[in-house]
mmCIF file of C-alpha atoms in Angstrom:
data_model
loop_
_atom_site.group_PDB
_atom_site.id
_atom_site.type_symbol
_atom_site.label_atom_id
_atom_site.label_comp_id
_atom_site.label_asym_id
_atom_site.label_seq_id
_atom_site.Cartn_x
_atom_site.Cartn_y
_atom_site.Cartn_z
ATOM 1 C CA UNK H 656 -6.828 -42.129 21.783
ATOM 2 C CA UNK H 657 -5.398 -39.930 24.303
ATOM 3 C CA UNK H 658 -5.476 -36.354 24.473
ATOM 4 C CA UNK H 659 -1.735 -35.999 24.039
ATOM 5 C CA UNK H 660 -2.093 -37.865 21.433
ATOM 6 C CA UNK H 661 -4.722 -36.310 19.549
ATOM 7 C CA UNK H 662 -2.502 -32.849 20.006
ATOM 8 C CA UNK H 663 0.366 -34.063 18.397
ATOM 9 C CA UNK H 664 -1.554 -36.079 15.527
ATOM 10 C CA UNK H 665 -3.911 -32.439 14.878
ATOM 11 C CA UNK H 666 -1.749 -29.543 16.116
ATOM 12 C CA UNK H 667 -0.015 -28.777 13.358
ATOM 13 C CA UNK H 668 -2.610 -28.778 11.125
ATOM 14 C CA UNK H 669 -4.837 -26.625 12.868
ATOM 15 C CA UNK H 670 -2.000 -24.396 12.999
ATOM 16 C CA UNK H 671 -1.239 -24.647 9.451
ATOM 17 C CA UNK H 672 -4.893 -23.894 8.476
ATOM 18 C CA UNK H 673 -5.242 -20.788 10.962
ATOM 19 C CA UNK H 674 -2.354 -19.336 9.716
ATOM 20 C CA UNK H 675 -3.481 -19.487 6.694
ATOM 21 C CA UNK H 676 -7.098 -18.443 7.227
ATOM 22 C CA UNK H 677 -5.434 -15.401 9.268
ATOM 23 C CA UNK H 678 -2.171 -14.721 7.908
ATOM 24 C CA UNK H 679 -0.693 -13.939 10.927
ATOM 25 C CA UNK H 680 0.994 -16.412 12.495
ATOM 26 C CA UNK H 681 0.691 -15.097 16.235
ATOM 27 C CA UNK H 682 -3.389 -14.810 15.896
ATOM 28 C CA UNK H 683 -2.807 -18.401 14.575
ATOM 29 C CA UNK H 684 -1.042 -19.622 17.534
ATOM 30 C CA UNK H 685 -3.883 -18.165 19.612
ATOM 31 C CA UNK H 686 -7.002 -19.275 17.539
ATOM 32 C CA UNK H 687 -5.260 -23.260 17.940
ATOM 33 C CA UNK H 688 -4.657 -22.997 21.629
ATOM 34 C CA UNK H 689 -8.100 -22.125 21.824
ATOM 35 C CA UNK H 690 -9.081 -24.650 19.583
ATOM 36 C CA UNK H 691 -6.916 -27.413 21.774
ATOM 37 C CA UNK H 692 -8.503 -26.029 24.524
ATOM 38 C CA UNK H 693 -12.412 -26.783 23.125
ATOM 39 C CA UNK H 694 -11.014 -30.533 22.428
ATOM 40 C CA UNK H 695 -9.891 -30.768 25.652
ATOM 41 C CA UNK H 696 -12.812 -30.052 27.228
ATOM 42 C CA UNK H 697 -15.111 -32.249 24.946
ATOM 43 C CA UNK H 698 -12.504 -34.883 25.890
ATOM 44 C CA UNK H 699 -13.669 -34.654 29.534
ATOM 45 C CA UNK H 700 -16.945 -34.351 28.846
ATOM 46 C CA UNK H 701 -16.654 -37.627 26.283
ATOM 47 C CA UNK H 702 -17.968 -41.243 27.344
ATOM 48 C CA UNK H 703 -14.223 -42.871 27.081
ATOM 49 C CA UNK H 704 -16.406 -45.920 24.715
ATOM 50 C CA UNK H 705 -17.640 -43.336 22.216
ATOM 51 C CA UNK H 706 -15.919 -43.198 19.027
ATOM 52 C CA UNK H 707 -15.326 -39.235 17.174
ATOM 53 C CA UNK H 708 -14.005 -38.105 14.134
ATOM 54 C CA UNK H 709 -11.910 -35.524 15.508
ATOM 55 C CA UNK H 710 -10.022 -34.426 11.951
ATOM 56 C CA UNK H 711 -13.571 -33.298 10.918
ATOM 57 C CA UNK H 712 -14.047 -31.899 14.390
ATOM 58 C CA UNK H 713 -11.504 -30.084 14.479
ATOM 59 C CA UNK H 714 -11.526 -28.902 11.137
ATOM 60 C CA UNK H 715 -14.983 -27.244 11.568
ATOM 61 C CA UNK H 716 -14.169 -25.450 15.041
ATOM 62 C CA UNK H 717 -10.729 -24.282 13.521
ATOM 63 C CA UNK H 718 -12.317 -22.533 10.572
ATOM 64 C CA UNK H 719 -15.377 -20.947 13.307
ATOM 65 C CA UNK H 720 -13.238 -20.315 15.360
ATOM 66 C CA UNK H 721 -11.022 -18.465 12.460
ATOM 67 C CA UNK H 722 -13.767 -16.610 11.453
ATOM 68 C CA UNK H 723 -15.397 -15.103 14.818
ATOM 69 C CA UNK H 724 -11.214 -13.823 15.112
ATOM 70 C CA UNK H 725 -12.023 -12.222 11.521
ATOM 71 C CA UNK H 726 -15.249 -10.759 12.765
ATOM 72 C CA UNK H 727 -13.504 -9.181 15.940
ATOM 73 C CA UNK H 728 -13.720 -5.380 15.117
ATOM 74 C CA UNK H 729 -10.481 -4.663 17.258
ATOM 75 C CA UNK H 730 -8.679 -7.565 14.365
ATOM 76 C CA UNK H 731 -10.120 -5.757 12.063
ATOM 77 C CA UNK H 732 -8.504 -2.594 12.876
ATOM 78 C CA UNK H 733 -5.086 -3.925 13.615
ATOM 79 C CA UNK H 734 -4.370 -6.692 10.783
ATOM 80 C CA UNK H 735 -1.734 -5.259 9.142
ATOM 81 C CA UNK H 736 -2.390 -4.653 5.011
ATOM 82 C CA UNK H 737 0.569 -3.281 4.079
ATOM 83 C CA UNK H 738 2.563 -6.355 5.393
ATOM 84 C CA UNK H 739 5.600 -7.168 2.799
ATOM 85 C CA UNK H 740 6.932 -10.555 2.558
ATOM 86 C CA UNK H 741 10.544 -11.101 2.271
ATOM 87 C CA UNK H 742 11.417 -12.736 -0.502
ATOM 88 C CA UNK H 743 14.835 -13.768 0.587
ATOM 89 C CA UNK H 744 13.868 -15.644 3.608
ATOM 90 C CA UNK H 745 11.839 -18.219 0.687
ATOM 91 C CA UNK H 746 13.030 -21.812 1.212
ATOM 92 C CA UNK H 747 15.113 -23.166 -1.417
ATOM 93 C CA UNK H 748 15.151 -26.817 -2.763
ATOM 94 C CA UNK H 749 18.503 -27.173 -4.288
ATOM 95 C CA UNK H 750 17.394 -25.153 -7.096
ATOM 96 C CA UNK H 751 19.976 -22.777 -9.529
ATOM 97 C CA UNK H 752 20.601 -19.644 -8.630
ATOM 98 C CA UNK H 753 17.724 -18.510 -11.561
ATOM 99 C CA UNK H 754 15.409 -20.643 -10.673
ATOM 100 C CA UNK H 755 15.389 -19.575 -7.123
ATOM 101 C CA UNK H 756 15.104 -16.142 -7.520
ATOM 102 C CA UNK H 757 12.206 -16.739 -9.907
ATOM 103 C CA UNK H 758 10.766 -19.069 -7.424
ATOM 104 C CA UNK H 759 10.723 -16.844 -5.233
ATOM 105 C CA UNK H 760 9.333 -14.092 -6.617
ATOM 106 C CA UNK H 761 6.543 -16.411 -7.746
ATOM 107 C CA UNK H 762 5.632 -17.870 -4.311
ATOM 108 C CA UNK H 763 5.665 -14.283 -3.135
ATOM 109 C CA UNK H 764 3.303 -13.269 -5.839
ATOM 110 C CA UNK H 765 1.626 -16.463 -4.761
ATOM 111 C CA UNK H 766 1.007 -15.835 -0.840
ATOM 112 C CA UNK H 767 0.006 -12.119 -1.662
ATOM 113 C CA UNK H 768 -2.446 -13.317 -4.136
ATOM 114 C CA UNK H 769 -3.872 -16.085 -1.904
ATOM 115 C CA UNK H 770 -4.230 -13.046 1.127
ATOM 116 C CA UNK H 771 -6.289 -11.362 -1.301
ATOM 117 C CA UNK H 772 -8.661 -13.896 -1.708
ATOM 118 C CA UNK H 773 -12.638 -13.461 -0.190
ATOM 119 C CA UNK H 774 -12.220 -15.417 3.626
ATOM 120 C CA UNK H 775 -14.746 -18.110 2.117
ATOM 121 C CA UNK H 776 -12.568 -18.584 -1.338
ATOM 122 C CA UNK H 777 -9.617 -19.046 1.048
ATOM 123 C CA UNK H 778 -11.187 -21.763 3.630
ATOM 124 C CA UNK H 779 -12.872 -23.598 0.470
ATOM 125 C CA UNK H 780 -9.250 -23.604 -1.345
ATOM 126 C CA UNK H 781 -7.575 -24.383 1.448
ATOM 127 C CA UNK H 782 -9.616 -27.259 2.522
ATOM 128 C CA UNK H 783 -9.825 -28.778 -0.889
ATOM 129 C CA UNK H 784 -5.903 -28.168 -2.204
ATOM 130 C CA UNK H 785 -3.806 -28.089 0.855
ATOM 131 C CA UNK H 786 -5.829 -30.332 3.053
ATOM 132 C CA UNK H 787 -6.532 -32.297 0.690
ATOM 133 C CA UNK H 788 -10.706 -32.932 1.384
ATOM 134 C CA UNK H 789 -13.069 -34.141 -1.248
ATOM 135 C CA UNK H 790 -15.852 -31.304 -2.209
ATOM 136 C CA UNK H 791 -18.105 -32.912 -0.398
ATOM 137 C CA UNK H 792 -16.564 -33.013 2.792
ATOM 138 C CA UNK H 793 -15.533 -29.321 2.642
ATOM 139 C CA UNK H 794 -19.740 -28.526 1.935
ATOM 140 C CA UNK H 795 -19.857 -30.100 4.949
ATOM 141 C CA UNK H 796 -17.478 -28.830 6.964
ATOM 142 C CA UNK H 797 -18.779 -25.505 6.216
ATOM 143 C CA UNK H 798 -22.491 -25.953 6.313
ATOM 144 C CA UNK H 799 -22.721 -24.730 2.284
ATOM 145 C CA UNK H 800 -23.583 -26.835 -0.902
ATOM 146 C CA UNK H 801 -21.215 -28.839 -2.873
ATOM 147 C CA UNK H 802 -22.124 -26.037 -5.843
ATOM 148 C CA UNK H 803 -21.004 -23.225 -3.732
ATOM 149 C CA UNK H 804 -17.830 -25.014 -2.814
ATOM 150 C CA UNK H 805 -17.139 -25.540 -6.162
ATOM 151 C CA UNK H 806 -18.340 -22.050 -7.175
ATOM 152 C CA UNK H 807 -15.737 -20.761 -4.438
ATOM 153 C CA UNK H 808 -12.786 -22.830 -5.763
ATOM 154 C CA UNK H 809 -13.382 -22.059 -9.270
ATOM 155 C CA UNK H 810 -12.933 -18.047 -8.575
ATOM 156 C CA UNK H 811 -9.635 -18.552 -6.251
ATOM 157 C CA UNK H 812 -8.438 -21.098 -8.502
ATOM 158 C CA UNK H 813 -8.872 -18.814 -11.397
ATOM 159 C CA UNK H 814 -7.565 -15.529 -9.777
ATOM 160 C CA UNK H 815 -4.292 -18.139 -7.915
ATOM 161 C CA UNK H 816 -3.526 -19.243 -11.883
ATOM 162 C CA UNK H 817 -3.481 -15.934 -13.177
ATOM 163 C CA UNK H 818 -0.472 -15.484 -10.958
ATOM 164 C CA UNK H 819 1.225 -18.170 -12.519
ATOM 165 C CA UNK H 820 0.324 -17.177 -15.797
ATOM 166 C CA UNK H 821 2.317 -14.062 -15.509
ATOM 167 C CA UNK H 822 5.508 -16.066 -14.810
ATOM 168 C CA UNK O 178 -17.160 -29.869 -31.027
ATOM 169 C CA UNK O 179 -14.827 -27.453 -33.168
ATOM 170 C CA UNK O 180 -11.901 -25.583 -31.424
ATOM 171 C CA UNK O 181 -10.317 -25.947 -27.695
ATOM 172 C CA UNK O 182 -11.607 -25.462 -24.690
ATOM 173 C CA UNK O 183 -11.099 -22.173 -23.364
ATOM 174 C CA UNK O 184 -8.734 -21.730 -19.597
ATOM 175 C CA UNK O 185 -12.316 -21.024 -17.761
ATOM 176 C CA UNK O 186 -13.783 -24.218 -19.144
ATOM 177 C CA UNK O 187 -10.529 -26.427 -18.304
ATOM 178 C CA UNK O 188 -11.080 -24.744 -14.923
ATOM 179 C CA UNK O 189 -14.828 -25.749 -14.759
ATOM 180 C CA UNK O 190 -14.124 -29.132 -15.574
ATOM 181 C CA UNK O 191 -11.279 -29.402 -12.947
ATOM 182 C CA UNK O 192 -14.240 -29.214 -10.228
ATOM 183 C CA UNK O 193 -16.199 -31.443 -12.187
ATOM 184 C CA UNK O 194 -18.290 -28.991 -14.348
ATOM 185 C CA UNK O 195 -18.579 -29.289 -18.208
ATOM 186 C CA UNK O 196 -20.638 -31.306 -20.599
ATOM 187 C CA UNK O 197 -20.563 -34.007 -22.388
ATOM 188 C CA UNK O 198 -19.261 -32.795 -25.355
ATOM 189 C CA UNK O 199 -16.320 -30.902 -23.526
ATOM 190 C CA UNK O 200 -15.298 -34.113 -22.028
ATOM 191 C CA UNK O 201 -15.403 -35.897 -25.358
ATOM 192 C CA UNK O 202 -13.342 -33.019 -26.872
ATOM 193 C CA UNK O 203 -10.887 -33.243 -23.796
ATOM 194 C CA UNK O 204 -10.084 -37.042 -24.845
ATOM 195 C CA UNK O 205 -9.591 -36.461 -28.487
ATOM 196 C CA UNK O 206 -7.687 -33.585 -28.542
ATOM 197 C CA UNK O 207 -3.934 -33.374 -27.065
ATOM 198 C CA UNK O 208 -3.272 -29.985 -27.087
ATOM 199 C CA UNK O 209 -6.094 -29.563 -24.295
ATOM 200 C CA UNK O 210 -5.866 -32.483 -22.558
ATOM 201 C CA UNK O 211 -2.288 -30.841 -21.852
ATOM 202 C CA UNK O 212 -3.682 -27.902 -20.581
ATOM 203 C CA UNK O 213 -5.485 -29.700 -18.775
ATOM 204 C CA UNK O 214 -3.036 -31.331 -16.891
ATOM 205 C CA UNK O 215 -1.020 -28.280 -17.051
ATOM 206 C CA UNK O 216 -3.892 -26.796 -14.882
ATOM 207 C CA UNK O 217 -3.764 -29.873 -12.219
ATOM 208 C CA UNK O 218 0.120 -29.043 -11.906
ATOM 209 C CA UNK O 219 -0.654 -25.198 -11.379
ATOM 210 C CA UNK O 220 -2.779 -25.646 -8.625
ATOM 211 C CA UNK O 221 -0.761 -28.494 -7.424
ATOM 212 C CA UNK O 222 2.247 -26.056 -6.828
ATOM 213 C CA UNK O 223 -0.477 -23.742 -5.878
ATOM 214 C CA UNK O 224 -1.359 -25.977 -3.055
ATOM 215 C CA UNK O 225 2.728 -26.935 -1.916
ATOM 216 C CA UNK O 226 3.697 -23.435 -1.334
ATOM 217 C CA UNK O 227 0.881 -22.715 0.857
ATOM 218 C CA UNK O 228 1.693 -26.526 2.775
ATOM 219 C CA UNK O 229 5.168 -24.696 3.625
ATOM 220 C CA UNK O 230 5.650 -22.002 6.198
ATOM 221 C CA UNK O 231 5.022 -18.317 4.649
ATOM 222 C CA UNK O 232 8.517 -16.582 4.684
ATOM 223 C CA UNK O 233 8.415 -13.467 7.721
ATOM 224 C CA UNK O 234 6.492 -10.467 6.556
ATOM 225 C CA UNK O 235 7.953 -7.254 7.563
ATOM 226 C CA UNK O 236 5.833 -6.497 10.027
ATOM 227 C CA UNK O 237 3.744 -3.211 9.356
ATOM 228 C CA UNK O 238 0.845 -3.449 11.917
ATOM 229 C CA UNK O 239 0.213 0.134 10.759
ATOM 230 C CA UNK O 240 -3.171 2.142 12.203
ATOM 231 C CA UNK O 241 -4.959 3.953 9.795
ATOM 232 C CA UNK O 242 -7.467 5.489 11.225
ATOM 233 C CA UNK O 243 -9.019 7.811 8.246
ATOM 234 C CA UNK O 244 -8.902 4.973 5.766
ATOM 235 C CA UNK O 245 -12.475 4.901 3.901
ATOM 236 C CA UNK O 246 -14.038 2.449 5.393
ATOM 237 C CA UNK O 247 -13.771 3.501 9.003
ATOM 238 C CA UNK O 248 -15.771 6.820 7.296
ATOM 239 C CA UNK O 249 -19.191 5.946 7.807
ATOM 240 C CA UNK O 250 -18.291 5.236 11.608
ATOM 241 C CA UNK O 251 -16.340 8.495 12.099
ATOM 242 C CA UNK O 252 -18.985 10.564 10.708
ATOM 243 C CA UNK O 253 -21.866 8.652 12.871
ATOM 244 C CA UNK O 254 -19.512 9.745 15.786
ATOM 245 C CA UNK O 255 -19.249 13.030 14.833
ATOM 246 C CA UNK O 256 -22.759 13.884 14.402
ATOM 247 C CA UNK O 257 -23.902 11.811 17.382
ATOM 248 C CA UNK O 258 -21.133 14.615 19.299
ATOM 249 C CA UNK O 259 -22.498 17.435 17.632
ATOM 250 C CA UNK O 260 -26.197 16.335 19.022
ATOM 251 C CA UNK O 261 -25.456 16.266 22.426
ATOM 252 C CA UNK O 262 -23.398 19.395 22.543
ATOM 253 C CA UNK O 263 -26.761 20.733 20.810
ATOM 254 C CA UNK O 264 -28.868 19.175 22.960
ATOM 255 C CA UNK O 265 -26.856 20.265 25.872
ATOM 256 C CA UNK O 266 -26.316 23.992 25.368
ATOM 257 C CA UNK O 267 -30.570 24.620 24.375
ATOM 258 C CA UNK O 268 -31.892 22.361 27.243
ATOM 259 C CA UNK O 269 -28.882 23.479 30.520
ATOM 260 C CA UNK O 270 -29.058 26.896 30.908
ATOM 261 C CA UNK O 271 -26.114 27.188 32.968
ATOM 262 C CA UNK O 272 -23.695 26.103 29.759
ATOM 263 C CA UNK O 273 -25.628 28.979 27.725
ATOM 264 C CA UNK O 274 -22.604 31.379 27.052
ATOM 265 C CA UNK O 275 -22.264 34.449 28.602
ATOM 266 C CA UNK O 276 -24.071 38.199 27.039
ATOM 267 C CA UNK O 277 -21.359 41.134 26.693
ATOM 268 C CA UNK O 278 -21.008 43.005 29.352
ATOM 269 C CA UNK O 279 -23.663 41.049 31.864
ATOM 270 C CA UNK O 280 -23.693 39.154 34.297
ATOM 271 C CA UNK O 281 -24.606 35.412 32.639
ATOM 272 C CA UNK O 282 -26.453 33.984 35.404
ATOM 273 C CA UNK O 283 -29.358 36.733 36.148
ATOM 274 C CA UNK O 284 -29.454 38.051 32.144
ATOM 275 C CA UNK O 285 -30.502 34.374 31.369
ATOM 276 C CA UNK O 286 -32.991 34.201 34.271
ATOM 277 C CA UNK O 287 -34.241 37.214 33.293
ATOM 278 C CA UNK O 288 -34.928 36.503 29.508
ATOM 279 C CA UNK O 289 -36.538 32.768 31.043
ATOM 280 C CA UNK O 290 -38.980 34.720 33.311
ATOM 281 C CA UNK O 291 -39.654 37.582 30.348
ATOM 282 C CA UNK O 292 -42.137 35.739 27.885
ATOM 283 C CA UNK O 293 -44.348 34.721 31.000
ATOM 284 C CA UNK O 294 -44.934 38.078 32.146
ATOM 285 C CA UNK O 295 -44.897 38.949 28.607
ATOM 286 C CA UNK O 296 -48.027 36.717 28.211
ATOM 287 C CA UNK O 297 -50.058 37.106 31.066
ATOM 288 C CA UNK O 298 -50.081 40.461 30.376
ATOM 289 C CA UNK O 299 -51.162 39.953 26.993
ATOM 290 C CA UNK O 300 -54.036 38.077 28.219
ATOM 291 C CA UNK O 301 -54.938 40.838 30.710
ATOM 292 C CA UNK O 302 -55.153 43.391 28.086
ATOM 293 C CA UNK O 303 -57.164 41.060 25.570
ATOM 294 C CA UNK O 304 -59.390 40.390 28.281
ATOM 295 C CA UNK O 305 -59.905 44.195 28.858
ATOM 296 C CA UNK O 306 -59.955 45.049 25.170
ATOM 297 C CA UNK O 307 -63.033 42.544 25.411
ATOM 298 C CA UNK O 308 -65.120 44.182 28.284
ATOM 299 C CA UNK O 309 -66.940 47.361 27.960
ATOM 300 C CA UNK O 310 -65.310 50.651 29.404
ATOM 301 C CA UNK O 311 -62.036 50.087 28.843
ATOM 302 C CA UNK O 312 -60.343 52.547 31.187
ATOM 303 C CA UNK O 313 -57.149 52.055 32.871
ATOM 304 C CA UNK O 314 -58.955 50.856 36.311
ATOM 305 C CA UNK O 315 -60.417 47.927 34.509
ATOM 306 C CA UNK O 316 -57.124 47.430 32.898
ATOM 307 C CA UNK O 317 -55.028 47.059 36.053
ATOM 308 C CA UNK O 318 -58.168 44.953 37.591
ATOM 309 C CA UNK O 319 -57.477 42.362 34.738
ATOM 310 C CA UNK O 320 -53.927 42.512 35.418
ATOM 311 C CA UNK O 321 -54.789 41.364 38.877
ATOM 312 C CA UNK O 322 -56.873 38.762 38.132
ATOM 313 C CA UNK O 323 -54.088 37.346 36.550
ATOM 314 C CA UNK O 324 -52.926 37.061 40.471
ATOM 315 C CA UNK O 325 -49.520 38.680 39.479
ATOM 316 C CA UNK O 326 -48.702 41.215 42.309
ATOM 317 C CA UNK O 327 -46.939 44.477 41.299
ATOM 318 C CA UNK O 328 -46.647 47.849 42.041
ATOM 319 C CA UNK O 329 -48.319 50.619 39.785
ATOM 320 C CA UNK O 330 -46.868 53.440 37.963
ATOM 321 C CA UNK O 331 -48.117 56.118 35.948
ATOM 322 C CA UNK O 332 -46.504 56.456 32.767
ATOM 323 C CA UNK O 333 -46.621 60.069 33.140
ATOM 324 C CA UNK O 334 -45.030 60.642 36.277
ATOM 325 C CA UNK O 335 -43.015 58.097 36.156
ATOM 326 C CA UNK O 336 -39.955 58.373 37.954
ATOM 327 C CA UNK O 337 -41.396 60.935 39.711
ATOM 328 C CA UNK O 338 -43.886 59.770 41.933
ATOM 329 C CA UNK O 339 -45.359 56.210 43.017
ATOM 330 C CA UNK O 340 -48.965 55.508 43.520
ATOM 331 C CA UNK O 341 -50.996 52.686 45.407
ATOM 332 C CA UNK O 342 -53.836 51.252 43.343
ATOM 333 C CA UNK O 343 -56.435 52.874 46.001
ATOM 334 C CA UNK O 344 -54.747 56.520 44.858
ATOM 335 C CA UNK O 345 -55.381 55.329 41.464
ATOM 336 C CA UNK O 346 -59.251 54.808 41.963
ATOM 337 C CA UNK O 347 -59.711 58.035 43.532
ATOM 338 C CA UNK O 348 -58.115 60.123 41.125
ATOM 339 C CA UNK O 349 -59.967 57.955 37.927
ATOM 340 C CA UNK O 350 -57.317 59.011 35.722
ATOM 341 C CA UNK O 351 -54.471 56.896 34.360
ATOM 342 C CA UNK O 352 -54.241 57.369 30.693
ATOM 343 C CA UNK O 353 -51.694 54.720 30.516
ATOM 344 C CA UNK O 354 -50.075 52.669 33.479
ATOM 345 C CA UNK O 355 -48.007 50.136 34.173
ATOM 346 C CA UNK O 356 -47.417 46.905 36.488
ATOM 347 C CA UNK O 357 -44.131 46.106 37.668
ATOM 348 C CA UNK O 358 -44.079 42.911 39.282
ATOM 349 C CA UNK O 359 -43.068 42.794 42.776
ATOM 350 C CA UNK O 360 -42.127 39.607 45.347
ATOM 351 C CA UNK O 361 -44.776 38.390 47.245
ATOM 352 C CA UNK O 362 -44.239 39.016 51.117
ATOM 353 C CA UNK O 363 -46.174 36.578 53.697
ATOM 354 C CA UNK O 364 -47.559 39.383 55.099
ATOM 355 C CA UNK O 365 -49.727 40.542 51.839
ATOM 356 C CA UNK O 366 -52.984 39.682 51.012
ATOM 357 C CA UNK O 367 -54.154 38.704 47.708
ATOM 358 C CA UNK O 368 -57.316 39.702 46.738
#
């Protein structure tokens, strides 16, 4: 597999899951770029013969890579907190009218609840739900036991339901 | 197993928690297997609006620099300011501030060289208070053992008159004197 490939299969999921580990879509752009960049050089430094699971790879160096941006005491000081969504700007499916408008109030609700999630609770949901990983795979991935992963997704699912329960 | 399971419990059992029991009551009773599945399509949609691009935030990259948890580090600052400007103004004389009326650089050279004198003359007059006969000759003899040159004065006439140390030995009386310290020139000699 070529490197050009491997940036088109991966890129936008690695941008996908640093946006969402950052909510902020520019930090995201930077934390993949610098991400790509890692691959890149472990693609030099690979024997051409040897065979790599990059999704795991990648997966891992994403979320450490996510997390050292989280760390970054400057980050800290300049994430925005008060950032609003808009609500109008919510994609629509075809829906009615009244189903829109509650939709999008609810995804709003949704994305603000998710942001207020503990930075583990949102890689372990994220990696289970969105990218679809088994529980196992995410302990891995993150270096913790299957019982904290499941720990961590049973509080985010909880406090992510309670949104929907107030629908 | 008597009544349903409760949300928490359909939640546990989602990430593969639960007993045995719970999972027999889950088959056998409708109303929560249908929460049940209710849950799985919650976190389903849970899942698809996070898969699809958040909608633009207004952007409100706002600095708040007194919020409460940048407290701790403020007041750290602070005090580690207040230390140095402490530590600064005791140990540099020069960044002392300035007496009323004075000139700042000789009034605080003055009070520096004041307890020293103060002392050594303290020590002189303990060490005459010690020794037997304690007349005034003694007492300006112990002064100059403590090898601090000065001029003395009687007390009486002071202001009046001046008077060597040899003037004081012939005339044996000095009810009270004092020693005013004087530079040392290169041409006196110590005894």
């Amino acid at each position: 597999m070529s490197y050009e490939a491997l940036y088109a299969a991966h890129h936008g999921e690695v941008l996908r899951l640093c946006r969402l580990l950052l909510a902020n879509h520019h930090d995201a752009e930077e934390i993949a770029q610098e991400v790509f960049l890692k691959v890149y050089q472990q693609f030099q430094n690979m024997n051409q013969t040897e065979l790599m699971m990059w999704r795991p790879w990648l997966i891992r160096v994403s979320v450490n890579a996510c997390r050292d941006r989280r760390r970054s005491g400057w980050w800290k000081l300049w994430r925005g907190t008060n950032e609003e969504y808009q609500e109008a700007n919510y994609p629509n499916s075809g829906r009615t009218p009244e189903e829109m408008v509650l939709s999008r109030e609810t995804q709003g609700r949704i994305w603000r609840a998710f942001e207020k999630l503990s930075a583990r609770q949102r890689e372990v949901f994220v990696l289970r739900h969105v990218d679809e990983w088994s529980t196992e795979e995410v302990a891995e991935m993150l270096g913790i036991s299957t019982g904290s992963v499941k720990r961590y997704l049973f509080r985010a699912a909880r406090h992510l339901r309670r949104i929907l329960g107030d629908r | 197993m008597t009544g349903c399971l409760r949300d928490r419990t359909l939640l546990l059992f989602y990430y593969g928690g639960g007993t045995g029991a719970q999972r027999t009551h889950l088959t056998e009773c409708e109303a929560c297997a249908a929460r049940y599945r209710q849950l799985g399509r919650d976190l389903e949609a849970i899942s698809q609006v996070l898969r699809e691009k958040p909608p633009p935030k207004t952007v409100s990259h706002r600095f708040r620099p007194f919020s409460a948890r940048w407290l701790p580090t403020t007041a750290a600052l602070a005090l580690a300011l207040v230390l140095v400007w402490v530590s600064v103004r005791i140990w540099n004389p020069s960044a002392r501030p300035p007496l009323k009326g004075t000139n700042n650089g000789e009034t605080w050279s003055l009070v520096d060289e004041f307890p020293s004198n103060l002392f050594l003359l303290n020590e002189a007059i303990a060490g005459e208070l010690w020794t037997e006969g304690a007349d005034s000759y003694n007492l300006a003899a112990a002064v100059l053992e403590a090898e601090r040159p000065c001029e003395w004065y009687d007390l009486p006439a002071m202001g009046t008159a001046e008077s060597s140390i040899e003037d004081l030995e012939i005339s044996g009386t000095m009810p009270f004197a004092t020693c005013v310290e004087v530079e040392v020139n290169p041409g006196h000699k110590k005894r």
